[in-house]
mmCIF file of C-alpha atoms and ligand atoms in Angstrom:
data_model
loop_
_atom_site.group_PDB
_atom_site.id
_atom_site.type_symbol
_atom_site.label_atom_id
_atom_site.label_comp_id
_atom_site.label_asym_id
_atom_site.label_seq_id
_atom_site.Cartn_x
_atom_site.Cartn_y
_atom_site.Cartn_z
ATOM 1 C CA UNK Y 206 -40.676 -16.007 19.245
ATOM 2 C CA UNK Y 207 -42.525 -19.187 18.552
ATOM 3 C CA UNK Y 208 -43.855 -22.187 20.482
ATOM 4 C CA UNK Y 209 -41.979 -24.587 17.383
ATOM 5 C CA UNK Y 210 -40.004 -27.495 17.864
ATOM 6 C CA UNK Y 211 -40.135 -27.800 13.236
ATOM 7 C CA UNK Y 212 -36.668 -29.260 12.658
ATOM 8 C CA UNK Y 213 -36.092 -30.499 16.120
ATOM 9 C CA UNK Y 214 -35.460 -33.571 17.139
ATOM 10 C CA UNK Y 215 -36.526 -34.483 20.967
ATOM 11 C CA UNK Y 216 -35.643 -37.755 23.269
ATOM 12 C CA UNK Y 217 -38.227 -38.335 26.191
ATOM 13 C CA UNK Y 218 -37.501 -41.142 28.237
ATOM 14 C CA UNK Y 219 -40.458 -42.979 29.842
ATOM 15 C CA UNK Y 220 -42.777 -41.855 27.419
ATOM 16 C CA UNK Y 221 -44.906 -44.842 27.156
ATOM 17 C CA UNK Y 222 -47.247 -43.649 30.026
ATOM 18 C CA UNK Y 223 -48.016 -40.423 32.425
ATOM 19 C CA UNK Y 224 -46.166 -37.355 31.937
ATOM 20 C CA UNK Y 225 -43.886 -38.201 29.455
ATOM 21 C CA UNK Y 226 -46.209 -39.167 27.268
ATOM 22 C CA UNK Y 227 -48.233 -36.290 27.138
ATOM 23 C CA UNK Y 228 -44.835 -34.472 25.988
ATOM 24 C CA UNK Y 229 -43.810 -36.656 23.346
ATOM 25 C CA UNK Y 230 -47.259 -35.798 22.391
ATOM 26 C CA UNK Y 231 -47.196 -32.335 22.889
ATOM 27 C CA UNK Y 232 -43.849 -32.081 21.370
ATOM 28 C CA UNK Y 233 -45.246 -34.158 18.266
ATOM 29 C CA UNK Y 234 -48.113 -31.499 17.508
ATOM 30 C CA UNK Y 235 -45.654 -28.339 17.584
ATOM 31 C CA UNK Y 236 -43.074 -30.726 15.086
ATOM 32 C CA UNK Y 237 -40.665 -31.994 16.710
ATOM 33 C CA UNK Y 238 -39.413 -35.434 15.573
ATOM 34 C CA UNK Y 239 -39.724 -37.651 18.543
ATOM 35 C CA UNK Y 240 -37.428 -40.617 20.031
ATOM 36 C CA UNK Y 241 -38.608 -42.438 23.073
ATOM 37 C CA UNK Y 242 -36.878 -44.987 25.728
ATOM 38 C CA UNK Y 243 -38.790 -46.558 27.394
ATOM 39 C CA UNK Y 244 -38.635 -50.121 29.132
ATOM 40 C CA UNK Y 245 -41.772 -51.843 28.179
ATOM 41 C CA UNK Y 246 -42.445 -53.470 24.897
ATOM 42 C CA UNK Y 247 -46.253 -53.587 25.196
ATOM 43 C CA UNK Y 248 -45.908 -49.582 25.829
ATOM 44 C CA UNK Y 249 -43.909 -49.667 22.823
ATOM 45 C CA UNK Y 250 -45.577 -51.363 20.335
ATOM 46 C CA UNK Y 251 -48.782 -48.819 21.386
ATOM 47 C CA UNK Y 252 -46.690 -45.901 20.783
ATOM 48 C CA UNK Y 253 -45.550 -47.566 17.541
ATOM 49 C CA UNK Y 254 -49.293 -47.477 16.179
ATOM 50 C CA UNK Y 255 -50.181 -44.153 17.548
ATOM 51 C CA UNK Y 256 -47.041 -42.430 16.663
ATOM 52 C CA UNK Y 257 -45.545 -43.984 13.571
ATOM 53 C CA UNK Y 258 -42.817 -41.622 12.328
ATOM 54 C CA UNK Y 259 -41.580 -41.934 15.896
ATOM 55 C CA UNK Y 260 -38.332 -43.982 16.787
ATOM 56 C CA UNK Y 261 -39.285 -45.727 19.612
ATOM 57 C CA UNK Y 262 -36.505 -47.711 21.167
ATOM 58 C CA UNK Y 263 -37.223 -50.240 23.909
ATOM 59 C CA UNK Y 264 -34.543 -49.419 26.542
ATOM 60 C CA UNK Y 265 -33.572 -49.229 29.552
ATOM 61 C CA UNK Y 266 -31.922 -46.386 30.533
ATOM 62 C CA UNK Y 267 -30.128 -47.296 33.559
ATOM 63 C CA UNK Y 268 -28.398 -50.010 30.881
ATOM 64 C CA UNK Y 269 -25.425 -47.811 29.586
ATOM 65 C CA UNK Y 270 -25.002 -50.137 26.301
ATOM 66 C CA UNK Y 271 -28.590 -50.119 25.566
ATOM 67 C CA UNK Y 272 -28.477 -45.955 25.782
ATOM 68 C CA UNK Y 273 -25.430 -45.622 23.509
ATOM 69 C CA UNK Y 274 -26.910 -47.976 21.175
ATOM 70 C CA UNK Y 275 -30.078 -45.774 20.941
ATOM 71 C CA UNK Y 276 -27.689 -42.907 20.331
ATOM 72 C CA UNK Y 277 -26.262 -44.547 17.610
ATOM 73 C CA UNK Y 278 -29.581 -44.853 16.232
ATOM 74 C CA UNK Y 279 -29.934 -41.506 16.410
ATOM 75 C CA UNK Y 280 -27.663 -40.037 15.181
ATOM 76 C CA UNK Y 281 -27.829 -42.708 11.999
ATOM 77 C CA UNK Y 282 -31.493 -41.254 11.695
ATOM 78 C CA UNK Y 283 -31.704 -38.072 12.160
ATOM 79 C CA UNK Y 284 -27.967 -36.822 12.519
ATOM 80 C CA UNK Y 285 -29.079 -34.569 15.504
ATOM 81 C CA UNK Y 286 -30.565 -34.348 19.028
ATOM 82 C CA UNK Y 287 -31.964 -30.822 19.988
ATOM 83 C CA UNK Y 288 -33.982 -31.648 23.164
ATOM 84 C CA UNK Y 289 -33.485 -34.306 26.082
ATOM 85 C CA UNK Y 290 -36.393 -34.710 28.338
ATOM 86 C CA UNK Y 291 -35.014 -37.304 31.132
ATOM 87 C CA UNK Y 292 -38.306 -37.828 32.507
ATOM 88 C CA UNK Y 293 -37.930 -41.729 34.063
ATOM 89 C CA UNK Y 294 -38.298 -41.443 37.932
ATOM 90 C CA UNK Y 295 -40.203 -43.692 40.438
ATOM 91 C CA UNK Y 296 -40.723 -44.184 44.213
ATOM 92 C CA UNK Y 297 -40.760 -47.977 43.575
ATOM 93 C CA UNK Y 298 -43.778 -47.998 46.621
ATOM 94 C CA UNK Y 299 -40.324 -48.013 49.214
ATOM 95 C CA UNK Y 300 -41.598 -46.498 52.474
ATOM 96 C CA UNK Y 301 -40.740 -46.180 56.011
ATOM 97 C CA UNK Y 302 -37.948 -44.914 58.912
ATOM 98 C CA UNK Y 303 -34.422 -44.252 57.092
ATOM 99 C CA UNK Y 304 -33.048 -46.686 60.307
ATOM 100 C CA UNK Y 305 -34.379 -49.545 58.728
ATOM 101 C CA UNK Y 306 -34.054 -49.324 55.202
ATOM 102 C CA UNK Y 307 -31.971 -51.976 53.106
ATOM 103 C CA UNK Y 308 -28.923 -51.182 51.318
ATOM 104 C CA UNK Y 309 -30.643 -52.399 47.782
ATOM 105 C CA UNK Y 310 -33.346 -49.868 48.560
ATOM 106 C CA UNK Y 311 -31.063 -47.582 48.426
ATOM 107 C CA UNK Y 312 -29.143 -48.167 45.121
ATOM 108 C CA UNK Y 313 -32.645 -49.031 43.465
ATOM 109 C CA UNK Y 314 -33.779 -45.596 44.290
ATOM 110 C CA UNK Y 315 -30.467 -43.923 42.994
ATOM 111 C CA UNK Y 316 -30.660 -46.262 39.669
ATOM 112 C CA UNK Y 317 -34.267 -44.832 38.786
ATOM 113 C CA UNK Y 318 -34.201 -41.810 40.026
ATOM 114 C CA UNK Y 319 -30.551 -40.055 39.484
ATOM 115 C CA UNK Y 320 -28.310 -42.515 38.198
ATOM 116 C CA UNK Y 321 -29.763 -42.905 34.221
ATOM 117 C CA UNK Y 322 -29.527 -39.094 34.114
ATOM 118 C CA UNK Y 323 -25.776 -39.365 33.987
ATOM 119 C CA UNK Y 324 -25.746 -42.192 31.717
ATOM 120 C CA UNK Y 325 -28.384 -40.836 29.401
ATOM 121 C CA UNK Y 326 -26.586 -37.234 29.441
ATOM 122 C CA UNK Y 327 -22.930 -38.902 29.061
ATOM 123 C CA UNK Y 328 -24.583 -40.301 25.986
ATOM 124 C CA UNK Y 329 -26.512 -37.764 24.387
ATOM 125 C CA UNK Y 330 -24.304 -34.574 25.076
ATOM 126 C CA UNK Y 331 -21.975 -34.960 22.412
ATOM 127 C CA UNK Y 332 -24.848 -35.658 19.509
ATOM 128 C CA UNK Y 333 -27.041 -32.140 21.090
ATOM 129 C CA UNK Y 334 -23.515 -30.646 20.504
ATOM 130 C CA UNK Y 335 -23.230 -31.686 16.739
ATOM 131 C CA UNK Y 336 -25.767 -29.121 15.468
ATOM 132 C CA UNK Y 337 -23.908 -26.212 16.818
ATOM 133 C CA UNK Y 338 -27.839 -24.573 17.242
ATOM 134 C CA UNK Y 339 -27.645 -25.390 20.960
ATOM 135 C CA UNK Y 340 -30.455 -27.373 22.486
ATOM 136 C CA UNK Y 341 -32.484 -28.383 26.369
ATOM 137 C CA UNK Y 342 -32.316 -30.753 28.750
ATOM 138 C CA UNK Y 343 -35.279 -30.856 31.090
ATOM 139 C CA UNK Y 344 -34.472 -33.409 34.155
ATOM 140 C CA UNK Y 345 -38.251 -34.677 36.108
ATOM 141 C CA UNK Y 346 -37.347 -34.421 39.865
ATOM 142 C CA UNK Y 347 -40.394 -33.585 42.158
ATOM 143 C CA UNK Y 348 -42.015 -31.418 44.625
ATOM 144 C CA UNK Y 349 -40.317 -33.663 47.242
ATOM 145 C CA UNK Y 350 -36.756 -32.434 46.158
ATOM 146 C CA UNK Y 351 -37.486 -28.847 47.456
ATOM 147 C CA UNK Y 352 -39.161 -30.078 51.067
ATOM 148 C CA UNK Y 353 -38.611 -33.041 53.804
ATOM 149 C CA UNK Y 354 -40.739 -36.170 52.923
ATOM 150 C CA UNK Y 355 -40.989 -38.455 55.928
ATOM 151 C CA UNK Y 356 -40.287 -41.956 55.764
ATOM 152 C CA UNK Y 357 -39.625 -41.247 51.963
ATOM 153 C CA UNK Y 358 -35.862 -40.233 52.789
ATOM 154 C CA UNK Y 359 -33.899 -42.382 50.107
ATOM 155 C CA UNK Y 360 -36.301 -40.631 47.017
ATOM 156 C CA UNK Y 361 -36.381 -37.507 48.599
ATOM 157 C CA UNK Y 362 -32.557 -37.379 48.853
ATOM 158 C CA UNK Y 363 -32.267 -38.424 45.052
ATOM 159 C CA UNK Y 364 -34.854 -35.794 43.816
ATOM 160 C CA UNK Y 365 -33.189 -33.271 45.601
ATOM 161 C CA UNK Y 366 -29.906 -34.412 43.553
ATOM 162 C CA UNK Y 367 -31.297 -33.563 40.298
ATOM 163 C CA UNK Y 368 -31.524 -29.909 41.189
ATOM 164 C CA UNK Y 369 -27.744 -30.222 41.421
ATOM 165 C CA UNK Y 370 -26.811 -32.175 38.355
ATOM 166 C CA UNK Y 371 -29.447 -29.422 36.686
ATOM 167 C CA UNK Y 372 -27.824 -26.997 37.977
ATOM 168 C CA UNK Y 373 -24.123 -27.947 37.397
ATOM 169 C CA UNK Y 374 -24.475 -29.203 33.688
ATOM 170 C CA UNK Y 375 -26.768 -25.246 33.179
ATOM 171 C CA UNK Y 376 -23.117 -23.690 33.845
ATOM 172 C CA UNK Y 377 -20.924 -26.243 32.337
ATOM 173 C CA UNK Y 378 -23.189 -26.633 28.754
ATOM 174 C CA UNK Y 379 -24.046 -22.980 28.698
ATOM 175 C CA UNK Y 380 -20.857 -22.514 26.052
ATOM 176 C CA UNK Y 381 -22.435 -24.604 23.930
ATOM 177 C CA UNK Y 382 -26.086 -22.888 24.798
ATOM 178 C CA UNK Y 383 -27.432 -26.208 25.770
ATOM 179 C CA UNK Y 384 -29.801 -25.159 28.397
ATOM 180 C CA UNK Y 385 -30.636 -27.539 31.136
ATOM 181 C CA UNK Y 386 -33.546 -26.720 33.642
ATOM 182 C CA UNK Y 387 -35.674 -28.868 36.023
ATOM 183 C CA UNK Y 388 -39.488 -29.476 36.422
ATOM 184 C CA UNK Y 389 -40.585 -30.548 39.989
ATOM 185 C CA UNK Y 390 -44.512 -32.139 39.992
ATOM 186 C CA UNK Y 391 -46.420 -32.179 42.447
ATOM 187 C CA UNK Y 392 -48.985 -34.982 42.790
ATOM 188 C CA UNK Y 393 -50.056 -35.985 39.431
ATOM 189 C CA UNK Y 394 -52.652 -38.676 38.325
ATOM 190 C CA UNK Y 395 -50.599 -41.049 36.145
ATOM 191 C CA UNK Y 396 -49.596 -44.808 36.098
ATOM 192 C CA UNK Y 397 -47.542 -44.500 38.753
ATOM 193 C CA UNK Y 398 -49.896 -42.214 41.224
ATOM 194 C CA UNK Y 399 -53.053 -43.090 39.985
ATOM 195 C CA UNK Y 400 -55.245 -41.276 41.850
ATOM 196 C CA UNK Y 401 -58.295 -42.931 42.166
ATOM 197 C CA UNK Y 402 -56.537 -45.630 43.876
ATOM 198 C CA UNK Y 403 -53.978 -43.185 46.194
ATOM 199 C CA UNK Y 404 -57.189 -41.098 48.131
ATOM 200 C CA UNK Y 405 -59.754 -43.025 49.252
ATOM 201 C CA UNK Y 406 -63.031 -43.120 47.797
ATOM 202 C CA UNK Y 407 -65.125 -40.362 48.443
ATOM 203 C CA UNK Y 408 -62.380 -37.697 50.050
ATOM 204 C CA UNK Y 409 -61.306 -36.887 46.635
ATOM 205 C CA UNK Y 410 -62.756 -33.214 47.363
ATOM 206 C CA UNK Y 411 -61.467 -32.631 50.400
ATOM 207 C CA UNK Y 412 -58.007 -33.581 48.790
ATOM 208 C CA UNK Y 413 -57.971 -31.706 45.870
ATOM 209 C CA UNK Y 414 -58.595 -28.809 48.644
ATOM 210 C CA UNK Y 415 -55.821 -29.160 49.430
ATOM 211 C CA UNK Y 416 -53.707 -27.625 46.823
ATOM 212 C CA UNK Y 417 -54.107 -23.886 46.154
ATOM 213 C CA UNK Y 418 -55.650 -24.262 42.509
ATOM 214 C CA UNK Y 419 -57.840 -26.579 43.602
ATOM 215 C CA UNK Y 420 -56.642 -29.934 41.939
ATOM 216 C CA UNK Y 421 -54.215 -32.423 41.537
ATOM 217 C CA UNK Y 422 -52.291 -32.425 38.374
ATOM 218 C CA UNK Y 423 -52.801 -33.617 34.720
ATOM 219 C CA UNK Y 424 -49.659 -34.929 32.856
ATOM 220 C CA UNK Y 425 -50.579 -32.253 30.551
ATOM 221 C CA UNK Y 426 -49.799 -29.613 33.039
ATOM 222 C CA UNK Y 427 -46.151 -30.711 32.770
ATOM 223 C CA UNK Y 428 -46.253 -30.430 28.792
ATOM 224 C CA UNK Y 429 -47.237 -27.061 28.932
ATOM 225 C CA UNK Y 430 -43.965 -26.799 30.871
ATOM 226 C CA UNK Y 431 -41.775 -28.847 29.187
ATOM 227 C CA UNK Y 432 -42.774 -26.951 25.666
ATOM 228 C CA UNK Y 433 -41.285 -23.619 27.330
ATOM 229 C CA UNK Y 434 -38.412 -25.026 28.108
ATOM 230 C CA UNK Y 435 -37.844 -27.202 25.250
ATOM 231 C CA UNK Y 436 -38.748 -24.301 22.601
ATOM 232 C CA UNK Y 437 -36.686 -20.671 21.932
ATOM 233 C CA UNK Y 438 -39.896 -18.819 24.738
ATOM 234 C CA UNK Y 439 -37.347 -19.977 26.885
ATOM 235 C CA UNK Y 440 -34.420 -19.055 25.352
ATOM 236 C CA UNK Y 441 -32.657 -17.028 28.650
ATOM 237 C CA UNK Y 442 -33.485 -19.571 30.988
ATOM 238 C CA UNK Y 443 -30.943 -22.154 32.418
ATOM 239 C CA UNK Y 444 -30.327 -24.035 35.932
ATOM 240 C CA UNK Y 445 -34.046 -22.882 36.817
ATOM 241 C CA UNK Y 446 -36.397 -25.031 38.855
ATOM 242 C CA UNK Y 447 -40.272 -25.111 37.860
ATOM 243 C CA UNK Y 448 -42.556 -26.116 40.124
ATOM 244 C CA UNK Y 449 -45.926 -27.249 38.539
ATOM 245 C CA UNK Y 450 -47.546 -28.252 41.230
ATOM 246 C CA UNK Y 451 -50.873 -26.009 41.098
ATOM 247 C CA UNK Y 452 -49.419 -23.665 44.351
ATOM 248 C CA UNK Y 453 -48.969 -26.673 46.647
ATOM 249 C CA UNK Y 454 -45.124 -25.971 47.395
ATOM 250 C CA UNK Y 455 -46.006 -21.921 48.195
ATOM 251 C CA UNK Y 456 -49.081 -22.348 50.011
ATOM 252 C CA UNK Y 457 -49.190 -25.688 51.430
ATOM 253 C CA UNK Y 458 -49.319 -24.743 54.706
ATOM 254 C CA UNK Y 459 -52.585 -23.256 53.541
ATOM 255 C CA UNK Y 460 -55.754 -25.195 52.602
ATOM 256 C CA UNK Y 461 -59.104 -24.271 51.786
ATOM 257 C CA UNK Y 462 -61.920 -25.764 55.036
ATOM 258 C CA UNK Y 463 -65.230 -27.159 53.117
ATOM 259 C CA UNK Y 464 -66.816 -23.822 52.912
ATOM 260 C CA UNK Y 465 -64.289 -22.406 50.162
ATOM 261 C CA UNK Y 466 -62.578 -20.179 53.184
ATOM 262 C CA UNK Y 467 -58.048 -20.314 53.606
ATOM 263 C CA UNK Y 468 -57.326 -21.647 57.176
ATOM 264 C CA UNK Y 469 -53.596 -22.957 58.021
ATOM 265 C CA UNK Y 470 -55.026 -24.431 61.145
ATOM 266 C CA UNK Y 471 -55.913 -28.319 60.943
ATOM 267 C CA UNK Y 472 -59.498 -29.384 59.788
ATOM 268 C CA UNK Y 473 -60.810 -31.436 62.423
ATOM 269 C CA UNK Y 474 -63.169 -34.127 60.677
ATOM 270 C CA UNK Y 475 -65.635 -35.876 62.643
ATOM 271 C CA UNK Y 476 -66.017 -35.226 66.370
ATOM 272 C CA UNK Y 477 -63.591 -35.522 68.983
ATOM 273 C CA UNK Y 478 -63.993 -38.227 71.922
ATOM 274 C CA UNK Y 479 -63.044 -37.336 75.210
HETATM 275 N N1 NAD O 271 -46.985 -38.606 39.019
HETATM 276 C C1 NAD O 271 -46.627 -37.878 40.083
HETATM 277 O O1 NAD O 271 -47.432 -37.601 41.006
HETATM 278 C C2 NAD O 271 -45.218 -37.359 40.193
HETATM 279 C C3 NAD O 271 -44.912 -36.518 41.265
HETATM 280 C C4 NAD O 271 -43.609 -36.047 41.395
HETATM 281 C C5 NAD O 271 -42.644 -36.379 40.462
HETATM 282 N N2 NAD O 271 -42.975 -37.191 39.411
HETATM 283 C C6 NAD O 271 -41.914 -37.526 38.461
HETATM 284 O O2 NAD O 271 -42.360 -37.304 37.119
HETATM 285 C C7 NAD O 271 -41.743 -38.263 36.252
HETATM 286 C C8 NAD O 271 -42.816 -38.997 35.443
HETATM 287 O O3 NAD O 271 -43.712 -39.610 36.372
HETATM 288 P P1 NAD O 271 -45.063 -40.372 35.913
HETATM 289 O O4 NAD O 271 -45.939 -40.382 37.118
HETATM 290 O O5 NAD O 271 -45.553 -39.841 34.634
HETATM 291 O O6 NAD O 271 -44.483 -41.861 35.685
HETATM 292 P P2 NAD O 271 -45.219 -43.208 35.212
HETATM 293 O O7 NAD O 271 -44.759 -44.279 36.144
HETATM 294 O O8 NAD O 271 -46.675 -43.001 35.041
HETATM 295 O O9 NAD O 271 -44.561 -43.467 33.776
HETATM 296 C C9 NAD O 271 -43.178 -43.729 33.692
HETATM 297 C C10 NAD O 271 -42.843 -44.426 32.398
HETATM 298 O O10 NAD O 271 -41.444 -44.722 32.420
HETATM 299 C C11 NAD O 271 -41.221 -46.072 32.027
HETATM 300 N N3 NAD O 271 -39.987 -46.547 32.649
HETATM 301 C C12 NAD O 271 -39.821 -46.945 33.937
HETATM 302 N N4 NAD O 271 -38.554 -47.327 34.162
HETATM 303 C C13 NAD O 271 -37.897 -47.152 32.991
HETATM 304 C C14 NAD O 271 -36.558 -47.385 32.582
HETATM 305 N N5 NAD O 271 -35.646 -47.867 33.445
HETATM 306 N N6 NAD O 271 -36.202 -47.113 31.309
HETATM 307 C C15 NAD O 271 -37.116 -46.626 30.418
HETATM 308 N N7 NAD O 271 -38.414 -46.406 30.748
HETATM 309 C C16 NAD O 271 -38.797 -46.657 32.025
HETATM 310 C C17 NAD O 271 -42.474 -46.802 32.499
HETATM 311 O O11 NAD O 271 -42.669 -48.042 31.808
HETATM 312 C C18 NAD O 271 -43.572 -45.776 32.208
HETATM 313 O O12 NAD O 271 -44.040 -45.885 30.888
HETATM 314 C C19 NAD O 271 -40.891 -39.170 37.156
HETATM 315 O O13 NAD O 271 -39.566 -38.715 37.183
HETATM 316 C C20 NAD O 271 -41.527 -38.992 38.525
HETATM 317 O O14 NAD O 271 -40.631 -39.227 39.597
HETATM 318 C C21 NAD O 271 -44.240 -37.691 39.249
#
């Protein structure tokens, strides 16, 4: 059993920042031939330089003709597609009370966060099929798609969706031993959640605290994961949920006080008025 993607061929959407680009990275060093889709051209034409046996496609993959074209070129290229990482998902900075969201909040949401994973897998199934070697699909959804995110409703509803369509296309592609799993990340300092500018400055330790293993997460982290299930270590495993999220989902209720101690009662910082 080998951590080897030689001979593979691997699509990552969104790789032109964060966590996807770590894996098209990651994937890159272990030999996989890499595709990316990804929306901007500035993000492009750096991946370009830094990756140039890559086909990097400037698309957007809520656009269905702009993902079937990239298929095309794909399977003009390379004939194949072994690994699908649909890693585009964003909370678009929409916030507050379900009662008064708008109705475009809502599709935007669904468009980013659920809806390309249909169009890109409509697309790409039949070319992962071609091979007859079988292949993965890892889908990004998020910590908040296994628990209740106030007055984050609309993503939470959408990220909780992706644990369906991972588990539904596991059973339905498991003929063809196309395995399809899910990774769920927990707060993770990348374009989109860039830490420095979500906690305030100075509280960074007392926020780290609070996640069991002591810090927020690395894009990295979710290569690691992604090369397990992209690569034959994971060869039994389909319609599973990982969690990388350095314990936060299991122990959350749980957070270490200032003097390195568990408590699941509320630290009190500063002093009460009466
Ligand atoms: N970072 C976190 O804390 C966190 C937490 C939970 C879940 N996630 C999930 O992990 C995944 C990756 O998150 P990230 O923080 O690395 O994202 P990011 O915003 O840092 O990077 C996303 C990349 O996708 C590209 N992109 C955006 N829309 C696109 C489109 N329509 N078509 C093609 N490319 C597009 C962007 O240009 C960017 O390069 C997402 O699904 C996200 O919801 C992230």
């Amino acid at each position: 059993m080998r951590m080897d993607l030689n001979g593979k061929v691997a699509l990552v959407t969104g790789a032109g920042a964060g966590i996807g680009k770590s894996i098209a990275e990651e994937f890159a060093k272990i030999g996989a031939q890499i595709v990316v889709a990804e929306i901007d051209a500035a993000k492009c034409d750096a991946l370009r330089a830094a990756m140039p046996d890559a086909l990097i496609a400037e698309v957007d993959v809520r656009k269905v003709a702009e993902v079937e074209a990239l298929c095309d070129r794909i399977a003009e290229r390379f004939g194949r597609l072994d690994v699908l990482v649909n890693n585009v998902g964003h909370h678009l900075g929409i916030s507050g009370p379900l009662a008064e969201s708008r109705e475009e909040d809502w599709e935007a949401i669904y468009e980013i966060n659920l809806r390309h994973m249909f169009v890109v897998c409509r697309a790409m199934i039949p070319l992962m099929k071609r091979s007859g070697e079988g292949g993965s699909i890892i889908n990004f959804s998020s910590i908040e798609g296994f628990r209740g995110f106030p007055y984050n409703v609309l993503y939470t509803t959408f990220k909780h969706a992706v644990t369906g369509l991972t588990r539904g296309l596991a059973t339905e592609l498991a003929p063809d031993n196309i395995r399809v799993n899910l990774i769920g990340p927990e707060t993770t300092d990348s374009e989109q959640v860039p830490l420095d500018k979500v906690i305030p400055a100075g509280k960074r330790a007392i926020a780290d605290r609070s996640i069991p293993l002591g810090r927020f997460g690395r894009p990295q982290d979710h290569a690691g994961a992604a090369i397990f299930l992209a690569t034959e270590l994971s060869a039994w495993v389909t319609g599973s949920c990982i969690l990388v999220d350095g314990g936060g989902f299991n122990g959350n209720v749980f957070q270490r006080t200032p003097e390195g101690e568990w408590t699941n009662m509320p630290i009190v910082v500063g002093k009460a008025s009466i």
